[in-house]
PDB file of C-alpha atoms in Angstrom:
ATOM      1  CA  MET A   4      -6.458  17.612  -1.852  1.00 90.00           C
ATOM      2  CA  MET A   5      -4.559  14.270  -2.601  1.00 96.00           C
ATOM      3  CA  TYR A   6      -1.480  13.883  -4.706  1.00 98.00           C
ATOM      4  CA  LEU A   7       0.097  10.988  -6.756  1.00 98.00           C
ATOM      5  CA  SER A   8       3.750  10.711  -7.568  1.00 98.00           C
ATOM      6  CA  ARG A   9       5.263   8.381  -9.998  1.00 98.00           C
ATOM      7  CA  LEU A  10       8.968   7.763  -9.319  1.00 98.00           C
ATOM      8  CA  ARG A  11      11.469   5.835 -11.413  1.00 97.00           C
ATOM      9  CA  PRO A  12      14.281   4.898  -8.944  1.00 97.00           C
ATOM     10  CA  SER A  13      17.691   4.186 -10.273  1.00 97.00           C
ATOM     11  CA  LEU A  14      19.343   0.701  -9.458  1.00 94.00           C
ATOM     12  CA  ARG A  15      22.562   2.630  -9.554  1.00 96.00           C
ATOM     13  CA  SER A  16      21.797   4.714  -6.660  1.00 97.00           C
ATOM     14  CA  ARG A  17      23.422   3.157  -3.348  1.00 97.00           C
ATOM     15  CA  ASP A  18      20.560   4.825  -1.202  1.00 97.00           C
ATOM     16  CA  TYR A  19      17.950   3.213  -3.444  1.00 98.00           C
ATOM     17  CA  ARG A  20      19.489  -0.195  -3.162  1.00 97.00           C
ATOM     18  CA  ARG A  21      19.641   0.200   0.614  1.00 97.00           C
ATOM     19  CA  ASP A  22      15.895   1.166   0.703  1.00 97.00           C
ATOM     20  CA  LEU A  23      14.901  -1.865  -1.732  1.00 96.00           C
ATOM     21  CA  ALA A  24      16.616  -4.166   1.029  1.00 96.00           C
ATOM     22  CA  ASP A  25      14.939  -2.602   3.881  1.00 97.00           C
ATOM     23  CA  VAL A  26      11.241  -1.249   4.050  1.00 97.00           C
ATOM     24  CA  GLN A  27      11.938   0.937   7.076  1.00 96.00           C
ATOM     25  CA  HIS A  28      14.719   2.615   5.202  1.00 96.00           C
ATOM     26  CA  MET A  29      12.216   3.096   2.547  1.00 97.00           C
ATOM     27  CA  HIS A  30       9.674   4.577   4.592  1.00 96.00           C
ATOM     28  CA  ARG A  31      12.275   6.930   6.090  1.00 95.00           C
ATOM     29  CA  THR A  32      13.448   8.130   2.886  1.00 97.00           C
ATOM     30  CA  LEU A  33       9.931   8.785   1.657  1.00 97.00           C
ATOM     31  CA  MET A  34       8.972  10.648   4.803  1.00 95.00           C
ATOM     32  CA  SER A  35      11.943  12.838   4.296  1.00 94.00           C
ATOM     33  CA  VAL A  36      10.339  14.789   1.475  1.00 95.00           C
ATOM     34  CA  PHE A  37       7.431  15.903   3.765  1.00 92.00           C
ATOM     35  CA  PRO A  38       7.393  18.617   6.412  1.00 85.00           C
ATOM     36  CA  GLU A  39       8.084  17.538  10.133  1.00 81.00           C
ATOM     37  CA  VAL A  40       5.116  16.903  11.839  1.00 72.00           C
ATOM     38  CA  VAL A  41       4.867  18.907  15.441  1.00 66.00           C
ATOM     39  CA  SER A  42       1.125  17.763  16.583  1.00 67.00           C
ATOM     40  CA  GLY A  43       2.637  14.402  18.166  1.00 64.00           C
ATOM     41  CA  GLY A  44       0.753  12.354  15.829  1.00 71.00           C
ATOM     42  CA  SER A  45       1.688   9.878  13.291  1.00 83.00           C
ATOM     43  CA  ALA A  46       3.930  11.654  10.653  1.00 87.00           C
ATOM     44  CA  ARG A  47       2.692   9.017   8.045  1.00 91.00           C
ATOM     45  CA  GLN A  48      -1.047   9.648   8.858  1.00 89.00           C
ATOM     46  CA  GLU A  49      -0.681  13.300   9.083  1.00 89.00           C
ATOM     47  CA  ASN A  50       1.110  13.323   5.619  1.00 91.00           C
ATOM     48  CA  GLY A  51      -1.407  10.858   4.088  1.00 93.00           C
ATOM     49  CA  LEU A  52       1.472   8.885   2.882  1.00 96.00           C
ATOM     50  CA  LEU A  53       0.967   5.513   0.915  1.00 98.00           C
ATOM     51  CA  TRP A  54       3.339   3.882  -1.221  1.00 98.00           C
ATOM     52  CA  ARG A  55       3.805   0.764  -3.611  1.00 98.00           C
ATOM     53  CA  LEU A  56       6.699  -0.432  -5.497  1.00 97.00           C
ATOM     54  CA  ASP A  57       5.793  -2.152  -8.807  1.00 96.00           C
ATOM     55  CA  ARG A  58       8.390  -4.083 -10.805  1.00 92.00           C
ATOM     56  CA  THR A  59       8.154  -3.640 -14.571  1.00 88.00           C
ATOM     57  CA  ASP A  60       9.796  -5.140 -17.567  1.00 86.00           C
ATOM     58  CA  SER A  61      11.532  -1.601 -17.945  1.00 85.00           C
ATOM     59  CA  GLY A  62      12.503  -1.020 -14.359  1.00 88.00           C
ATOM     60  CA  HIS A  63      10.994  -0.264 -10.939  1.00 94.00           C
ATOM     61  CA  VAL A  64       8.257   2.191 -10.281  1.00 97.00           C
ATOM     62  CA  LEU A  65       7.311   3.725  -7.016  1.00 97.00           C
ATOM     63  CA  LEU A  66       3.847   5.284  -6.685  1.00 98.00           C
ATOM     64  CA  VAL A  67       3.584   7.571  -3.755  1.00 98.00           C
ATOM     65  CA  GLN A  68       0.296   8.985  -2.512  1.00 98.00           C
ATOM     66  CA  SER A  69       0.036  11.893  -0.119  1.00 97.00           C
ATOM     67  CA  ALA A  70      -2.152  14.544   1.253  1.00 95.00           C
ATOM     68  CA  LEU A  71       0.466  17.062   0.843  1.00 93.00           C
ATOM     69  CA  GLU A  72       2.646  17.779  -2.326  1.00 94.00           C
ATOM     70  CA  PRO A  73       5.970  16.247  -1.883  1.00 95.00           C
ATOM     71  CA  ASN A  74       9.399  17.880  -2.387  1.00 95.00           C
ATOM     72  CA  TRP A  75      11.254  15.296  -4.450  1.00 96.00           C
ATOM     73  CA  GLY A  76      14.193  17.447  -4.670  1.00 95.00           C
ATOM     74  CA  ASP A  77      15.084  16.580  -1.104  1.00 95.00           C
ATOM     75  CA  LEU A  78      15.958  12.894  -2.308  1.00 96.00           C
ATOM     76  CA  PRO A  79      19.596  12.091  -2.672  1.00 95.00           C
ATOM     77  CA  SER A  80      20.743  13.492  -6.121  1.00 95.00           C
ATOM     78  CA  ASP A  81      21.179  10.080  -7.859  1.00 96.00           C
ATOM     79  CA  TYR A  82      18.168   8.581  -6.242  1.00 98.00           C
ATOM     80  CA  LEU A  83      15.867   8.887  -9.378  1.00 97.00           C
ATOM     81  CA  ALA A  84      16.561   7.671 -12.875  1.00 96.00           C
ATOM     82  CA  VAL A  85      14.289  10.484 -14.445  1.00 96.00           C
ATOM     83  CA  PRO A  86      12.489  13.548 -12.754  1.00 96.00           C
ATOM     84  CA  ALA A  87       9.465  12.550 -10.551  1.00 97.00           C
ATOM     85  CA  GLU A  88       5.888  13.032 -11.831  1.00 97.00           C
ATOM     86  CA  THR A  89       3.257  14.399  -9.419  1.00 97.00           C
ATOM     87  CA  ARG A  90      -0.305  15.076 -10.125  1.00 97.00           C
ATOM     88  CA  GLU A  91      -3.277  15.924  -8.166  1.00 97.00           C
ATOM     89  CA  MET A  92      -6.129  13.178  -7.744  1.00 97.00           C
ATOM     90  CA  ASP A  93      -9.190  14.979  -8.270  1.00 96.00           C
ATOM     91  CA  SER A  94     -10.264  12.912 -11.515  1.00 95.00           C
ATOM     92  CA  VAL A  95      -9.546   9.778  -9.325  1.00 96.00           C
ATOM     93  CA  PHE A  96     -12.117  10.943  -6.590  1.00 97.00           C
ATOM     94  CA  SER A  97     -14.612  12.011  -9.239  1.00 96.00           C
ATOM     95  CA  ALA A  98     -14.650   8.652 -10.782  1.00 95.00           C
ATOM     96  CA  ILE A  99     -15.887   7.085  -7.437  1.00 97.00           C
ATOM     97  CA  THR A 100     -19.691   6.994  -7.961  1.00 97.00           C
ATOM     98  CA  PRO A 101     -22.188   4.504  -6.724  1.00 97.00           C
ATOM     99  CA  GLY A 102     -22.514   1.551  -9.180  1.00 97.00           C
ATOM    100  CA  ARG A 103     -19.414   2.356 -11.027  1.00 97.00           C
ATOM    101  CA  THR A 104     -17.165  -0.427 -12.004  1.00 97.00           C
ATOM    102  CA  LEU A 105     -13.406   0.207 -11.866  1.00 98.00           C
ATOM    103  CA  HIS A 106     -10.190  -1.907 -12.540  1.00 98.00           C
ATOM    104  CA  PHE A 107      -7.944  -1.746  -9.368  1.00 98.00           C
ATOM    105  CA  ARG A 108      -4.511  -2.877  -8.114  1.00 98.00           C
ATOM    106  CA  CYS A 109      -3.589  -3.028  -4.392  1.00 98.00           C
ATOM    107  CA  THR A 110      -0.491  -4.455  -2.718  1.00 98.00           C
ATOM    108  CA  ALA A 111      -1.876  -5.507   0.747  1.00 98.00           C
ATOM    109  CA  ASN A 112      -1.038  -7.302   3.877  1.00 97.00           C
ATOM    110  CA  PRO A 113      -4.039  -9.709   4.339  1.00 97.00           C
ATOM    111  CA  THR A 114      -4.140 -11.033   8.059  1.00 95.00           C
ATOM    112  CA  ARG A 115      -6.637 -12.291  10.653  1.00 91.00           C
ATOM    113  CA  VAL A 116      -6.787 -12.561  14.306  1.00 88.00           C
ATOM    114  CA  VAL A 117      -6.458 -15.644  16.189  1.00 85.00           C
ATOM    115  CA  ARG A 118      -7.690 -16.103  19.648  1.00 76.00           C
ATOM    116  CA  ASP A 119      -6.862 -18.900  22.068  1.00 70.00           C
ATOM    117  CA  PRO A 120     -10.121 -20.154  23.549  1.00 69.00           C
ATOM    118  CA  ASN A 121      -8.088 -21.693  26.617  1.00 67.00           C
ATOM    119  CA  ASP A 122      -6.467 -18.053  27.239  1.00 67.00           C
ATOM    120  CA  PRO A 123      -9.435 -15.807  28.437  1.00 59.00           C
ATOM    121  CA  LYS A 124      -6.834 -13.058  29.144  1.00 59.00           C
ATOM    122  CA  ALA A 125      -5.927 -12.931  25.480  1.00 60.00           C
ATOM    123  CA  ASP A 126      -8.837 -10.557  24.307  1.00 63.00           C
ATOM    124  CA  ARG A 127      -6.838  -9.087  21.636  1.00 69.00           C
ATOM    125  CA  GLY A 128      -5.763 -12.240  20.010  1.00 74.00           C
ATOM    126  CA  ARG A 129      -2.615 -12.901  17.777  1.00 81.00           C
ATOM    127  CA  ARG A 130      -2.641 -11.311  14.161  1.00 86.00           C
ATOM    128  CA  VAL A 131      -1.319 -13.725  11.612  1.00 92.00           C
ATOM    129  CA  ALA A 132      -0.714 -13.549   7.997  1.00 93.00           C
ATOM    130  CA  LEU A 133      -2.943 -15.232   5.401  1.00 95.00           C
ATOM    131  CA  HIS A 134      -1.026 -17.291   2.897  1.00 94.00           C
ATOM    132  CA  ASP A 135      -3.476 -19.223   0.773  1.00 95.00           C
ATOM    133  CA  GLU A 136      -5.585 -17.837  -2.274  1.00 95.00           C
ATOM    134  CA  LYS A 137      -8.949 -18.700  -0.775  1.00 96.00           C
ATOM    135  CA  SER A 138      -8.083 -16.785   2.644  1.00 97.00           C
ATOM    136  CA  ARG A 139      -6.637 -13.946   0.733  1.00 97.00           C
ATOM    137  CA  LEU A 140      -9.885 -13.833  -1.554  1.00 98.00           C
ATOM    138  CA  GLY A 141     -11.882 -13.873   1.433  1.00 97.00           C
ATOM    139  CA  TRP A 142     -10.036 -10.982   3.017  1.00 98.00           C
ATOM    140  CA  ILE A 143     -10.649  -8.653  -0.014  1.00 98.00           C
ATOM    141  CA  ALA A 144     -14.099  -9.489  -0.080  1.00 98.00           C
ATOM    142  CA  ARG A 145     -14.600  -8.597   3.684  1.00 97.00           C
ATOM    143  CA  LYS A 146     -12.621  -5.258   3.303  1.00 98.00           C
ATOM    144  CA  GLY A 147     -15.032  -4.505   0.359  1.00 98.00           C
ATOM    145  CA  GLU A 148     -18.069  -4.883   2.827  1.00 97.00           C
ATOM    146  CA  GLN A 149     -16.248  -2.549   5.346  1.00 97.00           C
ATOM    147  CA  ASN A 150     -15.168   0.033   2.742  1.00 98.00           C
ATOM    148  CA  GLY A 151     -17.817   0.508   0.244  1.00 98.00           C
ATOM    149  CA  PHE A 152     -17.135  -1.978  -2.810  1.00 98.00           C
ATOM    150  CA  VAL A 153     -17.696  -5.545  -3.881  1.00 98.00           C
ATOM    151  CA  ILE A 154     -15.782  -7.704  -6.289  1.00 98.00           C
ATOM    152  CA  PRO A 155     -18.009  -8.821  -9.057  1.00 97.00           C
ATOM    153  CA  ALA A 156     -18.361 -12.371 -10.375  1.00 96.00           C
ATOM    154  CA  THR A 157     -16.797 -13.380 -13.575  1.00 93.00           C
ATOM    155  CA  SER A 158     -18.639 -15.491 -16.022  1.00 92.00           C
ATOM    156  CA  ASP A 159     -17.732 -18.872 -14.464  1.00 93.00           C
ATOM    157  CA  GLY A 160     -18.765 -17.632 -11.042  1.00 91.00           C
ATOM    158  CA  ALA A 161     -15.402 -16.737  -9.653  1.00 94.00           C
ATOM    159  CA  MET A 162     -14.163 -13.340  -8.038  1.00 97.00           C
ATOM    160  CA  ALA A 163     -12.983 -11.015 -10.846  1.00 97.00           C
ATOM    161  CA  VAL A 164      -9.858 -10.428  -9.172  1.00 98.00           C
ATOM    162  CA  ASP A 165      -6.120 -12.257  -9.231  1.00 97.00           C
ATOM    163  CA  VAL A 166      -4.216 -12.498  -6.335  1.00 98.00           C
ATOM    164  CA  THR A 167      -0.436 -12.788  -6.680  1.00 97.00           C
ATOM    165  CA  PRO A 168       1.804 -13.729  -3.987  1.00 96.00           C
ATOM    166  CA  LEU A 169       4.905 -11.383  -3.272  1.00 96.00           C
ATOM    167  CA  PRO A 170       8.230 -12.069  -1.668  1.00 94.00           C
ATOM    168  CA  PRO A 171       8.242 -11.070   1.950  1.00 94.00           C
ATOM    169  CA  LYS A 172       8.933  -7.238   2.690  1.00 95.00           C
ATOM    170  CA  ILE A 173      11.837  -7.245   5.108  1.00 95.00           C
ATOM    171  CA  GLY A 174      13.006  -4.441   7.351  1.00 95.00           C
ATOM    172  CA  TYR A 175      14.899  -3.464  10.723  1.00 93.00           C
ATOM    173  CA  LYS A 176      13.361  -1.082  13.229  1.00 87.00           C
ATOM    174  CA  SER A 177      15.233   0.152  16.285  1.00 82.00           C
ATOM    175  CA  SER A 178      13.463   0.215  19.751  1.00 72.00           C
ATOM    176  CA  SER A 179      14.453   0.339  23.384  1.00 68.00           C
ATOM    177  CA  ASP A 180      14.728  -3.616  23.213  1.00 72.00           C
ATOM    178  CA  GLY A 181      17.266  -3.505  20.408  1.00 71.00           C
ATOM    179  CA  ARG A 182      16.794  -4.118  16.520  1.00 80.00           C
ATOM    180  CA  ASN A 183      13.691  -5.780  15.575  1.00 89.00           C
ATOM    181  CA  LYS A 184      12.985  -7.476  12.354  1.00 93.00           C
ATOM    182  CA  ILE A 185       9.977  -6.384  10.300  1.00 93.00           C
ATOM    183  CA  THR A 186       8.459  -9.005   8.041  1.00 95.00           C
ATOM    184  CA  VAL A 187       5.292  -8.200   5.995  1.00 96.00           C
ATOM    185  CA  SER A 188       3.708 -10.994   4.040  1.00 96.00           C
ATOM    186  CA  ALA A 189       2.245  -9.143   0.939  1.00 96.00           C
ATOM    187  CA  ALA A 190      -0.071 -10.129  -1.969  1.00 97.00           C
ATOM    188  CA  GLN A 191      -0.910  -8.144  -4.972  1.00 98.00           C
ATOM    189  CA  TYR A 192      -4.521  -7.772  -6.022  1.00 98.00           C
ATOM    190  CA  ASP A 193      -5.552  -7.045  -9.430  1.00 98.00           C
ATOM    191  CA  GLY A 194      -9.297  -7.118 -10.926  1.00 97.00           C
ATOM    192  CA  ARG A 195     -12.443  -5.232 -10.802  1.00 97.00           C
ATOM    193  CA  LEU A 196     -14.587  -3.684  -8.181  1.00 98.00           C
ATOM    194  CA  VAL A 197     -18.046  -2.040  -8.142  1.00 98.00           C
ATOM    195  CA  VAL A 198     -18.465   0.965  -5.826  1.00 98.00           C
ATOM    196  CA  THR A 199     -21.365   0.379  -3.567  1.00 98.00           C
ATOM    197  CA  ASP A 200     -20.628   3.404  -1.088  1.00 98.00           C
ATOM    198  CA  ALA A 201     -19.038   6.396  -2.672  1.00 98.00           C
ATOM    199  CA  ASP A 202     -17.898   8.195   0.699  1.00 98.00           C
ATOM    200  CA  ALA A 203     -16.669   4.989   2.327  1.00 98.00           C
ATOM    201  CA  PHE A 204     -14.823   3.939  -0.716  1.00 98.00           C
ATOM    202  CA  ALA A 205     -13.036   7.325  -1.162  1.00 98.00           C
ATOM    203  CA  GLU A 206     -12.050   7.267   2.213  1.00 98.00           C
ATOM    204  CA  ALA A 207     -10.494   3.913   1.558  1.00 98.00           C
ATOM    205  CA  VAL A 208      -8.604   5.121  -1.122  1.00 98.00           C
ATOM    206  CA  ARG A 209      -7.469   8.080   0.801  1.00 97.00           C
ATOM    207  CA  SER A 210      -6.338   6.172   3.984  1.00 97.00           C
ATOM    208  CA  GLY A 211      -5.554   2.786   2.383  1.00 97.00           C
ATOM    209  CA  LEU A 212      -6.585  -0.853   2.635  1.00 97.00           C
ATOM    210  CA  GLY A 213      -5.582  -2.959   5.674  1.00 96.00           C
ATOM    211  CA  ARG A 214      -2.078  -3.155   7.659  1.00 95.00           C
ATOM    212  CA  ALA A 215       1.525  -2.252   7.126  1.00 96.00           C
ATOM    213  CA  LYS A 216       0.782   0.935   5.197  1.00 97.00           C
ATOM    214  CA  ALA A 217       4.194   2.467   6.087  1.00 95.00           C
ATOM    215  CA  TYR A 218       5.764  -0.691   4.526  1.00 97.00           C
ATOM    216  CA  GLY A 219       4.322  -0.362   0.780  1.00 97.00           C
ATOM    217  CA  CYS A 220       0.814  -1.922   1.467  1.00 98.00           C
ATOM    218  CA  GLY A 221      -2.529  -0.342   1.251  1.00 98.00           C
ATOM    219  CA  LEU A 222      -2.354   2.093  -1.867  1.00 98.00           C
ATOM    220  CA  ILE A 223      -5.398   1.387  -4.263  1.00 98.00           C
ATOM    221  CA  SER A 224      -4.832   2.223  -7.785  1.00 97.00           C
ATOM    222  CA  LEU A 225      -7.730   2.943  -9.953  1.00 97.00           C
ATOM    223  CA  ALA A 226      -8.637   2.947 -13.781  1.00 95.00           C
ATOM    224  CA  PRO A 227     -11.640   2.921 -15.785  1.00 92.00           C
ATOM    225  CA  ALA A 228     -13.037  -0.535 -16.698  1.00 86.00           C
ATOM    226  CA  VAL A 229     -13.379  -1.197 -20.359  1.00 73.00           C
ATOM    227  CA  SER A 230     -16.341  -2.845 -21.580  1.00 58.00           C
ATOM    228  CA  ALA A 231     -15.801  -6.249 -23.269  1.00 49.00           C
TER     229      ALA A 231
END
């Protein structure tokens, strides 16, 4: 079972304004509504937590996906402007069938690995963010190949997806080395996709797409594609 919650945070809340300025704090706040994990594994993965912040004309909307039903009553009393809405995602997964065209939105952290040919010891390479539109389109196309979907072409041959650059997501994480700054280069993808492998794509919806999933990236929203 998977759950999707829709939250409308209050900009009057001091706790929310703190979270808005620091994605590490936001991650901690959202994790606080789930049971503690005792297995020793990743708490975010155990709870299936993905989240995305959308800014709309009427205010901010937090979408939170999880494998367990959250207890939003554990948030600070003034954190939300209106009560949270939580629903099961059965209808979302039942819509994932081979050949189905769906509208989607995903805030993602498109990256690639750069290796130095002069350094044979650098097997893993260095991960860098992708900033130009062509590279970001290539990233979503590759993710589709890996995760059971393709982006169809428009009538003029372009990919049926818009890529919107977003301000960097900033946070601070404490470690043995001190206070380390987190910077996530994010982009918002809005468009259409066609399901090619239902099982693989359903797993991508459950697990999220790409990196920085603790910091507001990876959640895939789906809606029926309306025929023109």
